[in-house]
Amino acid sequence: DQQVKQNSPSLSVQEGRISILNCDYTNSMFDYFLWYKKYPAEGPTFLISISSIKDKNEDGRFTVFLNKSAKHLSLHIVPSQPGDSAVYFCAASALQGAQKLVFGQGTRLTINP
Amino acid sequence: SAVISQKPSRDICQRGTSLTIQCQVDSQVTMMFWYRQQPGQSLTLIATANQGSEATYESGFVIDKFPISRPNLTFSTLTVSNMSPEDSSIYLCSVRTGAHSGNTIYFGEGSWLTVV
């Protein structure tokens, strides 16, 4: 039972353009969402989060959008830079639970010069 | 944020042996978590380590295989017991900062274990 899904295992974007990473979830109890960036053999690095009371959160080049009715969120990176090449994980948690995170499978983003 | 240090960062282990991974945080935290990422897979929660009480294990993980200690609010250990090649993974310690739910969960650098 995959409660958090990232249906695109990989994405290739040209430098300077917008990268859009998508994530879907099935558990309606989830109300806090996070995006992490991960390089091989390293721990995930927190990027940005959003709670269910918002539909958008922005931090520099990163913006996360949440569509609760569709149970869908997306991460926009603009402009994309070569250093953004990594695996991006979407994660979800329920505030009333133990705040443990449920992760998607990840999307490998490659930024081409 | 929190600075989380893990030891060892990488190790090659013999089948049947056990290895203990240490996690040190630079501030006191209530909740610490241990995750695993097997090759090509996503991150999976092993257990929640709470100071002063037994760890809470997720489905598919048991205390005999993954004993956890949490002696204080800044330190935890995870032991991978009687290792087999299927235990080859990155093991990640993470903490939740802040007293209120919804605060961010941060991760250590991970401990990459290869079982031969």
Tab-separated table of C-alpha atoms in Angstrom:
chain	number	residue	atom	x	y	z
A	1	ASP	CA	0.000	0.000	0.000
A	2	GLN	CA	1.945	2.980	-1.312
A	3	GLN	CA	0.419	5.953	0.470
A	4	VAL	CA	2.754	8.485	-1.128
A	5	LYS	CA	3.530	8.155	-4.805
A	6	GLN	CA	5.964	9.859	-7.104
A	7	ASN	CA	5.040	8.454	-10.467
A	8	SER	CA	7.966	9.882	-12.391
A	9	PRO	CA	11.182	8.048	-11.527
A	10	SER	CA	13.221	10.562	-13.494
A	11	LEU	CA	13.016	14.030	-14.994
A	12	SER	CA	15.417	15.898	-17.248
A	13	VAL	CA	15.286	19.693	-17.497
A	14	GLN	CA	17.430	22.266	-19.208
A	15	GLU	CA	19.371	24.685	-17.048
A	16	GLY	CA	17.448	27.895	-16.445
A	17	ARG	CA	14.054	26.339	-17.101
A	18	ILE	CA	11.449	25.316	-14.543
A	19	SER	CA	11.545	21.875	-12.920
A	20	ILE	CA	8.217	20.496	-11.727
A	21	LEU	CA	8.189	17.418	-9.503
A	22	ASN	CA	4.885	15.805	-8.647
A	23	CYS	CA	3.617	13.784	-5.717
A	24	ASP	CA	0.271	12.141	-4.959
A	25	TYR	CA	-1.012	10.744	-1.698
A	26	THR	CA	-3.921	8.573	-0.698
A	27	ASN	CA	-4.214	8.971	3.074
A	28	SER	CA	-6.594	11.814	3.925
A	29	MET	CA	-5.071	11.997	7.425
A	30	PHE	CA	-1.877	13.446	5.992
A	31	ASP	CA	-1.779	17.158	6.576
A	32	TYR	CA	1.884	18.090	6.573
A	33	PHE	CA	4.135	17.600	3.574
A	34	LEU	CA	7.842	17.976	3.015
A	35	TRP	CA	10.290	17.807	0.142
A	36	TYR	CA	13.810	16.485	0.544
A	37	LYS	CA	16.771	16.462	-1.789
A	38	LYS	CA	19.182	13.565	-1.634
A	39	TYR	CA	22.574	12.824	-3.118
A	40	PRO	CA	23.862	9.241	-3.310
A	41	ALA	CA	25.130	7.806	-0.013
A	42	GLU	CA	24.121	10.944	1.895
A	43	GLY	CA	21.226	11.786	4.153
A	44	PRO	CA	18.226	13.697	2.795
A	45	THR	CA	18.401	17.481	2.985
A	46	PHE	CA	15.219	19.307	3.905
A	47	LEU	CA	14.056	21.741	1.220
A	48	ILE	CA	10.595	23.035	1.945
A	49	SER	CA	7.373	22.061	3.664
A	50	ILE	CA	3.695	22.919	3.590
A	51	SER	CA	0.808	22.313	5.946
A	52	SER	CA	-2.713	21.600	4.826
A	53	ILE	CA	-3.952	25.031	5.857
A	54	LYS	CA	-2.000	26.500	2.952
A	55	ASP	CA	-2.003	25.838	-0.756
A	56	LYS	CA	1.348	27.410	-1.527
A	57	ASN	CA	4.671	27.956	0.194
A	58	GLU	CA	7.644	29.675	-1.362
A	59	ASP	CA	11.301	29.785	-0.387
A	60	GLY	CA	13.682	31.313	-2.892
A	61	ARG	CA	13.751	29.231	-6.045
A	62	PHE	CA	11.549	26.549	-4.486
A	63	THR	CA	7.763	26.659	-4.361
A	64	VAL	CA	5.489	23.889	-3.172
A	65	PHE	CA	1.830	23.757	-4.201
A	66	LEU	CA	-0.782	21.660	-2.420
A	67	ASN	CA	-4.127	20.627	-3.889
A	68	LYS	CA	-5.941	18.899	-1.043
A	69	SER	CA	-9.018	17.952	-3.034
A	70	ALA	CA	-6.840	16.144	-5.550
A	71	LYS	CA	-4.435	14.879	-2.887
A	72	HIS	CA	-1.613	16.200	-4.986
A	73	LEU	CA	1.406	18.365	-4.382
A	74	SER	CA	4.174	19.626	-6.567
A	75	LEU	CA	7.588	21.193	-6.157
A	76	HIS	CA	8.628	23.898	-8.592
A	77	ILE	CA	12.264	24.876	-8.971
A	78	VAL	CA	12.942	27.976	-11.012
A	79	PRO	CA	15.370	28.668	-12.470
A	80	SER	CA	16.859	25.177	-12.440
A	81	GLN	CA	20.603	24.955	-11.816
A	82	PRO	CA	23.087	22.101	-12.380
A	83	GLY	CA	23.497	21.750	-8.608
A	84	ASP	CA	19.827	20.831	-8.391
A	85	SER	CA	20.580	17.455	-9.976
A	86	ALA	CA	19.686	14.925	-7.277
A	87	VAL	CA	16.901	12.619	-6.156
A	88	TYR	CA	13.895	14.435	-4.722
A	89	PHE	CA	11.640	12.766	-2.181
A	90	CYS	CA	8.181	13.837	-1.227
A	91	ALA	CA	7.151	12.938	2.344
A	92	ALA	CA	3.922	13.207	4.304
A	93	SER	CA	2.901	13.026	7.924
A	94	ALA	CA	-0.210	13.339	10.054
A	95	LEU	CA	-0.029	16.062	12.703
A	96	GLN	CA	-2.137	14.099	15.092
A	97	GLY	CA	0.062	11.029	14.749
A	98	ALA	CA	3.624	10.430	15.702
A	99	GLN	CA	4.842	12.742	12.959
A	100	LYS	CA	6.620	9.868	11.325
A	101	LEU	CA	7.204	10.459	7.650
A	102	VAL	CA	5.947	8.352	4.799
A	103	PHE	CA	8.117	8.793	1.722
A	104	GLY	CA	7.482	8.511	-1.965
A	105	GLN	CA	9.837	6.544	-4.172
A	106	GLY	CA	11.739	9.592	-5.303
A	107	THR	CA	12.307	11.347	-8.625
A	108	ARG	CA	15.784	11.697	-10.076
A	109	LEU	CA	16.160	15.204	-11.471
A	110	THR	CA	18.885	15.902	-13.995
A	111	ILE	CA	19.617	19.463	-15.020
A	112	ASN	CA	21.288	19.678	-18.407
A	113	PRO	CA	23.576	22.603	-19.293
B	1	SER	CA	17.640	23.167	12.427
B	2	ALA	CA	19.629	20.396	14.097
B	3	VAL	CA	23.097	19.030	13.415
B	4	ILE	CA	23.002	15.248	13.434
B	5	SER	CA	26.147	13.134	13.387
B	6	GLN	CA	26.188	9.434	12.656
B	7	LYS	CA	28.933	6.871	13.148
B	8	PRO	CA	30.096	4.916	11.259
B	9	SER	CA	29.491	6.680	7.972
B	10	ARG	CA	30.307	3.528	6.074
B	11	ASP	CA	31.223	-0.053	6.901
B	12	ILE	CA	31.579	-3.456	5.342
B	13	CYS	CA	30.264	-6.180	7.607
B	14	GLN	CA	30.501	-9.933	7.632
B	15	ARG	CA	27.346	-11.991	7.403
B	16	GLY	CA	26.080	-13.033	10.834
B	17	THR	CA	27.713	-10.208	12.746
B	18	SER	CA	26.067	-7.222	14.406
B	19	LEU	CA	26.863	-3.525	14.104
B	20	THR	CA	25.788	-0.597	16.235
B	21	ILE	CA	25.193	2.795	14.632
B	22	GLN	CA	25.445	5.880	16.798
B	23	CYS	CA	23.478	9.094	16.365
B	24	GLN	CA	24.409	12.315	18.168
B	25	VAL	CA	22.340	15.501	17.987
B	26	ASP	CA	23.598	18.962	18.900
B	27	SER	CA	20.439	19.807	20.845
B	28	GLN	CA	17.895	18.042	23.015
B	29	VAL	CA	15.082	16.491	21.028
B	30	THR	CA	12.081	14.541	22.151
B	31	MET	CA	11.629	12.279	19.180
B	32	MET	CA	14.283	10.491	17.197
B	33	PHE	CA	13.604	8.188	14.293
B	34	TRP	CA	15.568	5.511	12.485
B	35	TYR	CA	15.016	5.003	8.754
B	36	ARG	CA	16.442	2.623	6.210
B	37	GLN	CA	16.966	3.090	2.498
B	38	GLN	CA	17.745	-0.089	0.616
B	39	PRO	CA	19.423	0.241	-2.794
B	40	GLY	CA	17.050	1.783	-5.311
B	41	GLN	CA	14.258	2.054	-2.773
B	42	SER	CA	12.597	4.825	-0.846
B	43	LEU	CA	13.151	5.612	2.814
B	44	THR	CA	11.317	3.368	5.256
B	45	LEU	CA	10.791	4.047	8.937
B	46	ILE	CA	12.217	1.329	11.188
B	47	ALA	CA	11.256	2.693	14.585
B	48	THR	CA	10.683	5.745	16.738
B	49	ALA	CA	13.119	6.074	19.635
B	50	ASN	CA	11.683	7.912	22.625
B	51	GLN	CA	13.763	8.831	25.630
B	52	GLY	CA	12.664	6.995	28.733
B	53	SER	CA	10.497	4.443	27.017
B	54	GLU	CA	10.728	1.500	24.652
B	55	ALA	CA	11.162	2.188	20.966
B	56	THR	CA	8.098	1.827	18.773
B	57	TYR	CA	8.696	-0.419	15.773
B	58	GLU	CA	6.966	-0.286	12.420
B	59	SER	CA	5.428	-3.287	10.767
B	60	GLY	CA	8.096	-5.616	9.481
B	61	PHE	CA	10.738	-4.549	11.985
B	62	VAL	CA	11.357	-6.215	15.358
B	63	ILE	CA	13.380	-5.368	18.418
B	64	ASP	CA	15.437	-8.550	18.275
B	65	LYS	CA	16.752	-7.615	14.847
B	66	PHE	CA	17.024	-3.848	15.379
B	67	PRO	CA	17.506	-3.086	19.084
B	68	ILE	CA	17.505	0.634	19.834
B	69	SER	CA	18.811	2.572	22.800
B	70	ARG	CA	17.902	6.144	23.760
B	71	PRO	CA	19.782	6.950	26.968
B	72	ASN	CA	19.253	10.717	26.785
B	73	LEU	CA	17.735	13.495	24.696
B	74	THR	CA	20.733	13.912	22.401
B	75	PHE	CA	21.851	10.366	21.634
B	76	SER	CA	20.536	7.095	20.228
B	77	THR	CA	21.913	3.863	18.847
B	78	LEU	CA	20.541	1.350	16.380
B	79	THR	CA	21.991	-2.144	16.223
B	80	VAL	CA	21.579	-4.283	13.137
B	81	SER	CA	21.818	-7.835	14.444
B	82	ASN	CA	22.819	-11.045	12.738
B	83	MET	CA	23.295	-9.270	9.442
B	84	SER	CA	22.569	-10.739	6.045
B	85	PRO	CA	23.157	-9.252	2.584
B	86	GLU	CA	19.527	-8.037	2.604
B	87	ASP	CA	20.479	-5.644	5.409
B	88	SER	CA	22.810	-3.754	3.080
B	89	SER	CA	21.310	-0.278	3.236
B	90	ILE	CA	21.786	3.285	4.264
B	91	TYR	CA	20.575	3.685	7.832
B	92	LEU	CA	19.457	7.181	8.725
B	93	CYS	CA	18.868	8.846	12.055
B	94	SER	CA	16.408	11.712	12.087
B	95	VAL	CA	14.964	14.105	14.637
B	96	ARG	CA	11.940	16.327	14.874
B	97	THR	CA	12.712	19.810	16.072
B	98	GLY	CA	10.389	21.969	18.095
B	99	ALA	CA	7.731	21.183	20.616
B	100	HIS	CA	4.784	21.422	18.296
B	101	SER	CA	3.638	18.994	15.665
B	102	GLY	CA	4.340	19.924	12.103
B	103	ASN	CA	7.903	20.965	12.716
B	104	THR	CA	10.551	19.779	10.346
B	105	ILE	CA	12.279	16.435	10.545
B	106	TYR	CA	15.994	16.548	9.826
B	107	PHE	CA	18.284	13.705	8.862
B	108	GLY	CA	21.834	12.715	9.614
B	109	GLU	CA	24.329	11.923	6.876
B	110	GLY	CA	23.494	8.240	7.027
B	111	SER	CA	25.457	5.073	7.688
B	112	TRP	CA	26.090	2.991	4.593
B	113	LEU	CA	26.348	-0.685	5.495
B	114	THR	CA	27.387	-3.374	3.053
B	115	VAL	CA	27.021	-6.966	4.228
B	116	VAL	CA	29.210	-9.542	2.522
